[in-house]
Coordinates of N, CA and C in Angstrom, one line a residue:
X1 N 17.8 -39.6 60.6 CA 17.8 -40.9 61.2 C 18.3 -40.8 62.5
X2 N 17.3 -41.5 63.5 CA 17.0 -40.7 65.3 C 18.5 -42.0 66.0
X3 N 18.9 -41.1 67.0 CA 20.1 -41.1 67.6 C 19.6 -42.2 68.4
X4 N 21.3 -42.7 68.2 CA 21.4 -44.7 68.8 C 21.4 -44.2 70.7
X5 N 20.6 -43.7 71.1 CA 20.6 -43.9 73.3 C 20.8 -44.3 73.3
X6 N 21.1 -46.2 73.6 CA 22.7 -46.8 74.2 C 23.0 -46.9 74.9
X7 N 24.7 -45.2 74.2 CA 26.3 -45.3 74.6 C 24.7 -44.6 76.4
X8 N 24.1 -43.8 76.0 CA 23.9 -42.9 76.8 C 22.5 -44.1 78.2
X9 N 22.2 -45.1 77.8 CA 21.8 -45.3 79.0 C 21.9 -46.3 79.7
X10 N 23.5 -47.1 78.8 CA 24.3 -47.3 79.7 C 24.9 -46.3 81.1
X11 N 25.3 -45.2 80.1 CA 26.0 -43.9 81.3 C 24.9 -43.9 82.2
X12 N 23.7 -43.6 82.0 CA 23.0 -43.0 82.9 C 22.6 -44.2 84.4
X13 N 22.7 -45.9 83.7 CA 22.8 -46.3 84.7 C 24.7 -46.1 85.5
X14 N 25.1 -46.1 84.6 CA 26.4 -46.1 85.7 C 26.2 -45.4 87.1
X15 N 25.7 -44.4 86.1 CA 25.5 -42.8 87.4 C 25.0 -43.1 87.8
X16 N 23.7 -43.5 88.1 CA 22.7 -43.6 88.8 C 23.7 -45.1 89.8
X17 N 23.4 -46.0 89.7 CA 24.7 -47.2 90.3 C 24.8 -46.5 91.4
X18 N 26.6 -45.5 91.6 CA 27.2 -45.0 92.1 C 27.9 -44.0 92.2
X19 N 26.7 -44.1 92.2 CA 25.5 -42.7 92.8 C 24.3 -43.7 93.8
X20 N 24.5 -44.3 93.6 CA 23.6 -44.7 94.8 C 24.1 -45.9 95.7
X21 N 25.6 -46.1 95.1 CA 26.9 -46.9 95.9 C 27.0 -45.5 97.3
X22 N 27.0 -44.4 96.5 CA 27.9 -43.4 97.2 C 27.0 -42.6 98.2
X23 N 25.6 -42.5 98.1 CA 24.0 -42.3 98.4 C 24.1 -43.6 100.2
X24 N 24.6 -44.8 99.4 CA 24.4 -45.5 100.3 C 26.0 -45.4 101.7
X25 N 27.2 -44.8 101.1 CA 28.3 -44.3 102.7 C 28.3 -43.6 102.6
X26 N 27.0 -42.8 102.5 CA 26.8 -42.1 103.5 C 27.2 -40.2 102.3
X27 N 27.5 -39.8 101.4 CA 27.0 -38.7 100.7 C 25.4 -39.1 100.4
X28 N 25.2 -36.9 100.4 CA 23.8 -36.9 100.3 C 24.0 -36.9 98.9
X29 N 22.4 -37.7 98.2 CA 21.8 -38.4 97.1 C 22.7 -37.7 96.2
X30 N 21.5 -35.9 96.1 CA 21.9 -35.2 95.1 C 23.4 -34.8 94.3
X31 N 23.5 -34.8 95.3 CA 25.7 -34.7 95.4 C 26.0 -35.9 94.6
X32 N 25.8 -36.7 94.8 CA 25.9 -38.5 94.3 C 25.9 -38.2 93.0
X33 N 24.9 -38.2 92.5 CA 23.8 -38.3 91.3 C 25.2 -37.0 90.0
X34 N 24.9 -36.3 90.5 CA 25.7 -34.3 90.0 C 27.2 -35.4 89.9
X35 N 28.4 -35.1 91.1 CA 29.3 -36.0 90.6 C 29.4 -37.4 90.0
X36 N 28.5 -38.6 89.8 CA 29.1 -39.1 89.2 C 28.2 -39.1 88.4
X37 N 27.8 -38.2 87.7 CA 27.7 -37.8 86.2 C 28.5 -37.0 86.1
X38 N 29.9 -35.9 86.6 CA 30.6 -35.5 86.7 C 32.0 -36.7 86.0
X39 N 31.8 -36.9 86.7 CA 33.2 -38.4 86.4 C 32.6 -39.3 85.3
X40 N 31.8 -39.1 85.0 CA 31.2 -40.2 83.1 C 30.6 -39.3 82.4
X41 N 31.6 -38.0 82.5 CA 31.7 -37.3 81.2 C 32.8 -36.6 80.9
X42 N 32.3 -36.8 79.2 CA 34.3 -37.2 78.6 C 35.2 -35.8 78.7
X43 N 34.8 -34.9 79.7 CA 35.6 -33.2 79.7 C 35.2 -33.7 80.7
X44 N 34.9 -34.5 82.1 CA 34.8 -34.6 83.6 C 34.3 -32.8 84.4
X45 N 32.9 -32.1 83.2 CA 32.7 -30.9 83.4 C 31.3 -31.2 82.3
X46 N 30.7 -30.0 82.8 CA 29.1 -29.5 82.2 C 28.6 -28.4 83.1
X47 N 27.9 -27.6 81.9 CA 26.8 -26.3 83.0 C 26.0 -27.0 84.1
X48 N 25.3 -26.2 84.4 CA 24.5 -26.6 84.9 C 23.0 -26.9 84.6
X49 N 22.4 -26.5 83.4 CA 21.0 -27.0 82.1 C 21.6 -28.2 81.7
X50 N 23.2 -28.2 81.5 CA 23.6 -29.8 80.8 C 23.1 -30.6 81.6
X51 N 23.9 -31.1 83.2 CA 23.1 -31.3 84.2 C 22.2 -32.2 84.4
X52 N 21.5 -31.1 84.9 CA 19.4 -30.5 84.4 C 19.3 -31.5 84.2
X53 N 19.6 -31.0 82.7 CA 19.2 -32.5 81.7 C 19.8 -33.9 81.3
X54 N 21.0 -34.0 82.1 CA 21.2 -35.7 82.3 C 21.0 -35.8 82.5
X55 N 20.8 -35.5 84.4 CA 19.5 -35.9 85.1 C 18.0 -36.5 85.3
X56 N 18.3 -35.0 85.1 CA 16.2 -35.3 84.7 C 15.7 -34.4 86.0
X57 N 16.6 -33.3 86.7 CA 16.0 -32.4 88.0 C 17.0 -31.4 87.8
X58 N 15.8 -30.1 88.3 CA 15.0 -29.0 88.2 C 16.8 -28.2 88.8
X59 N 16.6 -26.4 87.9 CA 18.2 -26.5 87.6 C 18.8 -25.9 89.7
X60 N 17.3 -25.5 90.7 CA 17.3 -25.6 92.1 C 18.9 -26.7 93.1
X61 N 18.0 -27.6 91.8 CA 18.7 -29.1 92.7 C 20.9 -29.6 92.2
X62 N 20.8 -28.7 91.3 CA 21.9 -29.1 91.0 C 22.6 -27.8 91.8
X63 N 22.3 -26.5 91.4 CA 23.2 -25.8 92.4 C 22.6 -26.2 94.5
X64 N 22.0 -26.9 94.7 CA 23.0 -26.9 96.1 C 22.9 -28.5 95.8
X65 N 23.3 -29.7 94.6 CA 24.3 -30.5 95.0 C 26.1 -29.4 94.5
X66 N 25.9 -28.6 94.1 CA 27.0 -28.2 93.8 C 28.0 -27.7 94.6
X67 N 26.9 -27.3 95.7 CA 27.2 -26.7 96.6 C 28.3 -26.9 97.4
X68 N 27.3 -28.3 97.7 CA 28.1 -29.0 98.7 C 28.8 -29.6 97.3
X69 N 29.4 -30.2 97.2 CA 30.4 -31.3 96.2 C 32.1 -30.1 96.2
X70 N 31.6 -28.4 96.2 CA 32.0 -27.6 96.0 C 32.7 -27.2 97.7
X71 N 31.7 -27.5 98.8 CA 31.8 -27.3 100.3 C 33.2 -28.7 100.7
X72 N 33.1 -29.7 99.3 CA 34.1 -30.4 100.8 C 35.4 -30.9 99.1
X73 N 34.9 -29.8 98.3 CA 36.7 -30.0 97.4 C 36.8 -30.5 96.4
X74 N 35.3 -31.4 95.7 CA 35.4 -32.2 94.4 C 35.0 -31.7 93.5
X75 N 34.3 -30.3 93.2 CA 34.1 -30.2 91.8 C 34.8 -28.5 92.1
X76 N 34.8 -27.7 91.6 CA 35.3 -26.5 90.9 C 34.9 -25.7 90.0
X77 N 33.7 -24.4 89.8 CA 33.5 -23.4 89.3 C 34.6 -22.8 88.0
X78 N 34.3 -22.8 87.0 CA 35.7 -22.3 86.3 C 33.9 -21.5 85.6
X79 N 34.7 -20.2 84.7 CA 33.6 -20.0 83.3 C 34.0 -19.7 83.0
X80 N 32.9 -20.8 81.5 CA 33.1 -20.3 79.9 C 33.8 -19.3 79.2
X81 N 34.5 -19.4 78.2 CA 35.7 -18.0 78.3 C 34.2 -17.9 77.1
X82 N 34.2 -16.0 77.5 CA 32.6 -14.9 76.5 C 31.9 -15.4 77.3
X83 N 31.5 -16.0 77.8 CA 30.1 -16.7 78.5 C 30.1 -15.8 80.3
X84 N 28.3 -15.8 80.4 CA 28.6 -15.3 82.3 C 28.8 -17.0 82.4
X85 N 28.4 -17.8 82.1 CA 27.8 -19.4 82.7 C 29.6 -19.9 83.3
X86 N 28.4 -20.5 84.4 CA 29.6 -21.1 84.8 C 29.6 -22.8 84.1
X87 N 30.5 -22.8 84.1 CA 31.2 -24.8 83.9 C 31.4 -25.4 85.7
X88 N 30.9 -26.7 86.0 CA 31.4 -27.3 87.0 C 32.7 -28.1 86.5
X89 N 33.4 -28.5 87.4 CA 34.5 -29.3 86.9 C 34.9 -29.7 87.8
X90 N 35.8 -31.4 87.7 CA 36.5 -32.4 89.2 C 38.0 -32.1 88.3
X91 N 37.8 -31.9 90.4 CA 39.6 -31.5 90.8 C 40.3 -32.6 89.6
X92 N 41.7 -32.7 88.8 CA 42.6 -33.3 88.3 C 42.7 -33.8 89.9
X93 N 43.1 -35.3 89.5 CA 43.9 -36.1 90.5 C 43.0 -35.8 92.1
X94 N 41.3 -36.5 91.3 CA 40.4 -35.2 92.5 C 40.8 -37.0 93.9
X95 N 41.5 -37.6 93.5 CA 41.4 -38.5 94.9 C 42.3 -39.1 95.2
X96 N 43.5 -38.2 95.4 CA 44.5 -38.3 95.9 C 44.1 -37.0 96.7
X97 N 43.3 -35.8 96.1 CA 43.2 -35.0 96.6 C 42.5 -34.6 98.5
X98 N 41.4 -35.1 97.8 CA 40.7 -35.7 98.9 C 40.8 -36.7 99.7
X99 N 42.2 -37.4 99.6 CA 42.6 -38.6 100.8 C 43.5 -37.8 101.1
X100 N 44.1 -36.8 99.9 CA 45.0 -36.0 101.6 C 44.0 -35.1 102.3
X101 N 42.8 -34.5 101.6 CA 42.3 -33.3 102.2 C 42.1 -34.2 104.1
X102 N 41.7 -35.6 103.6 CA 41.4 -36.5 104.5 C 42.9 -36.8 105.8
X103 N 43.6 -37.2 105.1 CA 44.5 -36.9 106.2 C 45.3 -35.7 107.0
X104 N 44.9 -34.2 106.4 CA 44.5 -33.9 107.0 C 44.2 -32.9 108.6
X105 N 42.5 -34.1 108.1 CA 41.9 -34.4 108.8 C 41.3 -35.1 109.8
X106 N 42.5 -36.1 109.5 CA 42.8 -36.8 110.6 C 43.9 -36.8 111.2
X107 N 45.3 -35.8 111.5 CA 46.1 -34.8 112.1 C 44.7 -34.2 112.8
X108 N 44.6 -32.8 112.7 CA 43.6 -32.0 113.8 C 43.1 -33.6 114.2
X109 N 42.0 -34.5 114.4 CA 41.2 -34.9 114.8 C 42.8 -36.2 116.5
X110 N 43.9 -36.5 114.9 CA 44.4 -37.3 116.5 C 45.3 -36.2 117.9
X111 N 44.7 -34.9 116.6 CA 45.9 -34.1 118.1 C 44.7 -33.6 119.4
X112 N 43.0 -33.1 118.7 CA 42.2 -33.1 119.7 C 41.8 -34.2 120.7
X113 N 42.1 -35.9 119.6 CA 41.8 -37.1 120.9 C 43.0 -36.9 121.9
X114 N 44.4 -36.6 121.4 CA 45.3 -36.9 122.6 C 45.6 -35.9 123.0
X115 N 44.8 -34.9 123.6 CA 44.3 -33.5 124.2 C 43.0 -34.3 124.8
X116 N 42.3 -35.0 124.1 CA 41.9 -35.6 125.9 C 41.9 -36.4 125.9
X117 N 42.3 -37.7 125.3 CA 43.4 -38.8 126.6 C 44.0 -38.5 127.9
X118 N 44.8 -36.9 127.0 CA 45.7 -37.4 128.8 C 45.0 -35.5 130.0
X119 N 43.8 -35.5 129.1 CA 42.6 -34.6 129.8 C 41.7 -35.7 131.8
X120 N 41.4 -36.6 130.4 CA 40.8 -37.9 130.9 C 41.5 -38.4 131.3
X121 N 42.7 -39.2 131.2 CA 43.4 -40.0 132.0 C 42.9 -40.7 131.1
X122 N 43.9 -42.4 131.2 CA 43.5 -43.7 130.9 C 43.5 -44.6 132.0
X123 N 43.0 -44.0 133.3 CA 42.3 -45.2 134.6 C 41.2 -44.8 134.2
X124 N 40.2 -44.7 133.5 CA 39.4 -44.6 133.1 C 39.3 -45.2 132.6
X125 N 37.6 -46.4 131.3 CA 37.2 -46.3 130.5 C 36.9 -45.3 128.7
X126 N 36.4 -43.7 129.4 CA 36.6 -42.9 128.9 C 37.7 -42.3 127.7
X127 N 38.6 -43.0 129.3 CA 39.9 -42.2 129.1 C 40.8 -42.7 128.0
X128 N 40.7 -44.6 128.2 CA 40.9 -46.2 127.2 C 40.0 -45.8 126.1
X129 N 39.6 -44.9 125.8 CA 39.0 -45.2 124.7 C 39.2 -44.6 123.8
X130 N 39.4 -43.4 124.1 CA 39.0 -42.0 123.7 C 41.5 -42.2 123.1
X131 N 41.9 -43.0 124.1 CA 43.5 -43.4 123.8 C 43.0 -43.4 122.5
X132 N 42.9 -45.1 123.3 CA 43.1 -45.9 121.9 C 42.6 -45.4 120.0
X133 N 41.1 -44.2 120.6 CA 41.0 -43.5 119.0 C 41.9 -43.5 118.1
X134 N 42.8 -42.5 119.0 CA 44.4 -41.2 119.0 C 44.8 -42.4 118.4
X135 N 44.9 -43.5 119.0 CA 46.9 -44.6 118.7 C 45.7 -44.5 117.1
X136 N 45.1 -45.2 117.0 CA 43.7 -46.1 115.5 C 44.3 -44.5 114.8
X137 N 43.6 -43.2 114.9 CA 44.0 -42.3 114.2 C 45.6 -41.8 113.8
X138 N 46.2 -42.3 114.6 CA 48.1 -42.3 114.1 C 48.2 -44.1 113.5
X139 N 47.3 -44.3 113.4 CA 47.7 -45.3 112.4 C 47.6 -45.6 111.5
X140 N 46.5 -45.0 111.1 CA 46.0 -45.1 110.3 C 46.5 -43.9 109.5
X141 N 46.8 -43.0 109.8 CA 47.2 -41.4 109.4 C 49.4 -41.7 108.7
X142 N 50.2 -42.8 109.5 CA 50.5 -43.2 108.7 C 50.6 -43.9 107.9
X143 N 49.8 -45.1 108.6 CA 49.9 -46.0 107.1 C 49.1 -45.0 105.3
X144 N 47.9 -44.5 106.0 CA 48.0 -43.6 104.3 C 48.8 -42.7 104.4
X145 N 50.5 -42.3 104.3 CA 50.8 -41.1 103.9 C 51.9 -42.9 103.1
X146 N 51.4 -43.6 103.7 CA 52.5 -44.9 102.5 C 51.8 -45.2 101.4
X147 N 50.6 -45.5 101.9 CA 49.1 -45.7 100.7 C 49.6 -44.4 99.9
X148 N 49.6 -43.1 99.7 CA 49.2 -41.8 98.7 C 51.5 -42.2 97.9
X149 N 52.6 -42.1 99.3 CA 53.3 -42.1 98.5 C 53.5 -43.5 97.1
X150 N 52.8 -44.4 97.5 CA 52.7 -45.6 96.6 C 52.0 -45.7 95.6
X151 N 51.3 -44.5 95.7 CA 49.9 -44.2 94.7 C 50.5 -43.5 93.6
X152 N 51.3 -42.2 94.6 CA 52.4 -41.4 93.4 C 53.3 -42.1 92.9
X153 N 54.1 -43.0 93.2 CA 54.9 -44.3 92.7 C 54.7 -44.3 91.2
X154 N 53.1 -45.4 91.6 CA 52.4 -46.7 90.9 C 51.8 -45.1 89.6
X155 N 51.3 -44.6 90.0 CA 50.3 -43.4 88.9 C 52.4 -42.8 88.0
X156 N 53.8 -42.4 88.0 CA 54.5 -42.1 88.1 C 55.5 -43.9 86.7
X157 N 55.1 -44.9 87.0 CA 55.2 -45.9 86.0 C 54.4 -45.8 85.7
X158 N 53.5 -45.6 85.6 CA 52.0 -45.7 84.7 C 52.2 -44.7 83.1
X159 N 53.0 -43.3 83.2 CA 52.4 -42.4 83.2 C 53.6 -41.8 82.2
X160 N 54.4 -43.3 82.6 CA 56.2 -42.8 81.6 C 55.8 -43.7 80.3
X161 N 56.2 -43.0 79.3 CA 56.3 -43.2 77.8 C 56.9 -45.0 77.7

């Protein structure tokens, strides 16, 4: 009996559409495709061979995409028990972790920008621009903390029996 591929085709369309959106936002194209495929998989994990087959790409393309996604903390590698085969896995609470790391980046940027504003002074255009940028990141950092707290509270109400 022929396999029903309607579901597979719909998933493939979603993967390519979401990957295109992430690519448009600045993520590497192949990393976007691999990430979207993992996101759309039932277990949020796949092997290199499974990713290559699903996306019709080479193992080298999978490797490069996984390297990037690992560096930015979006996936991790795990060994399949009893084998030498690696499985690539999305982190639990992926978006929360991603934005928490982004929050840490904002803190570092704020510090450097504050130092830059102090060095240049605010009596010139460059110093004022840097000070305003620092102020924006300070504001954003404060807002992100509130957003993350509200997300946690929201998740607790959703996860409650």
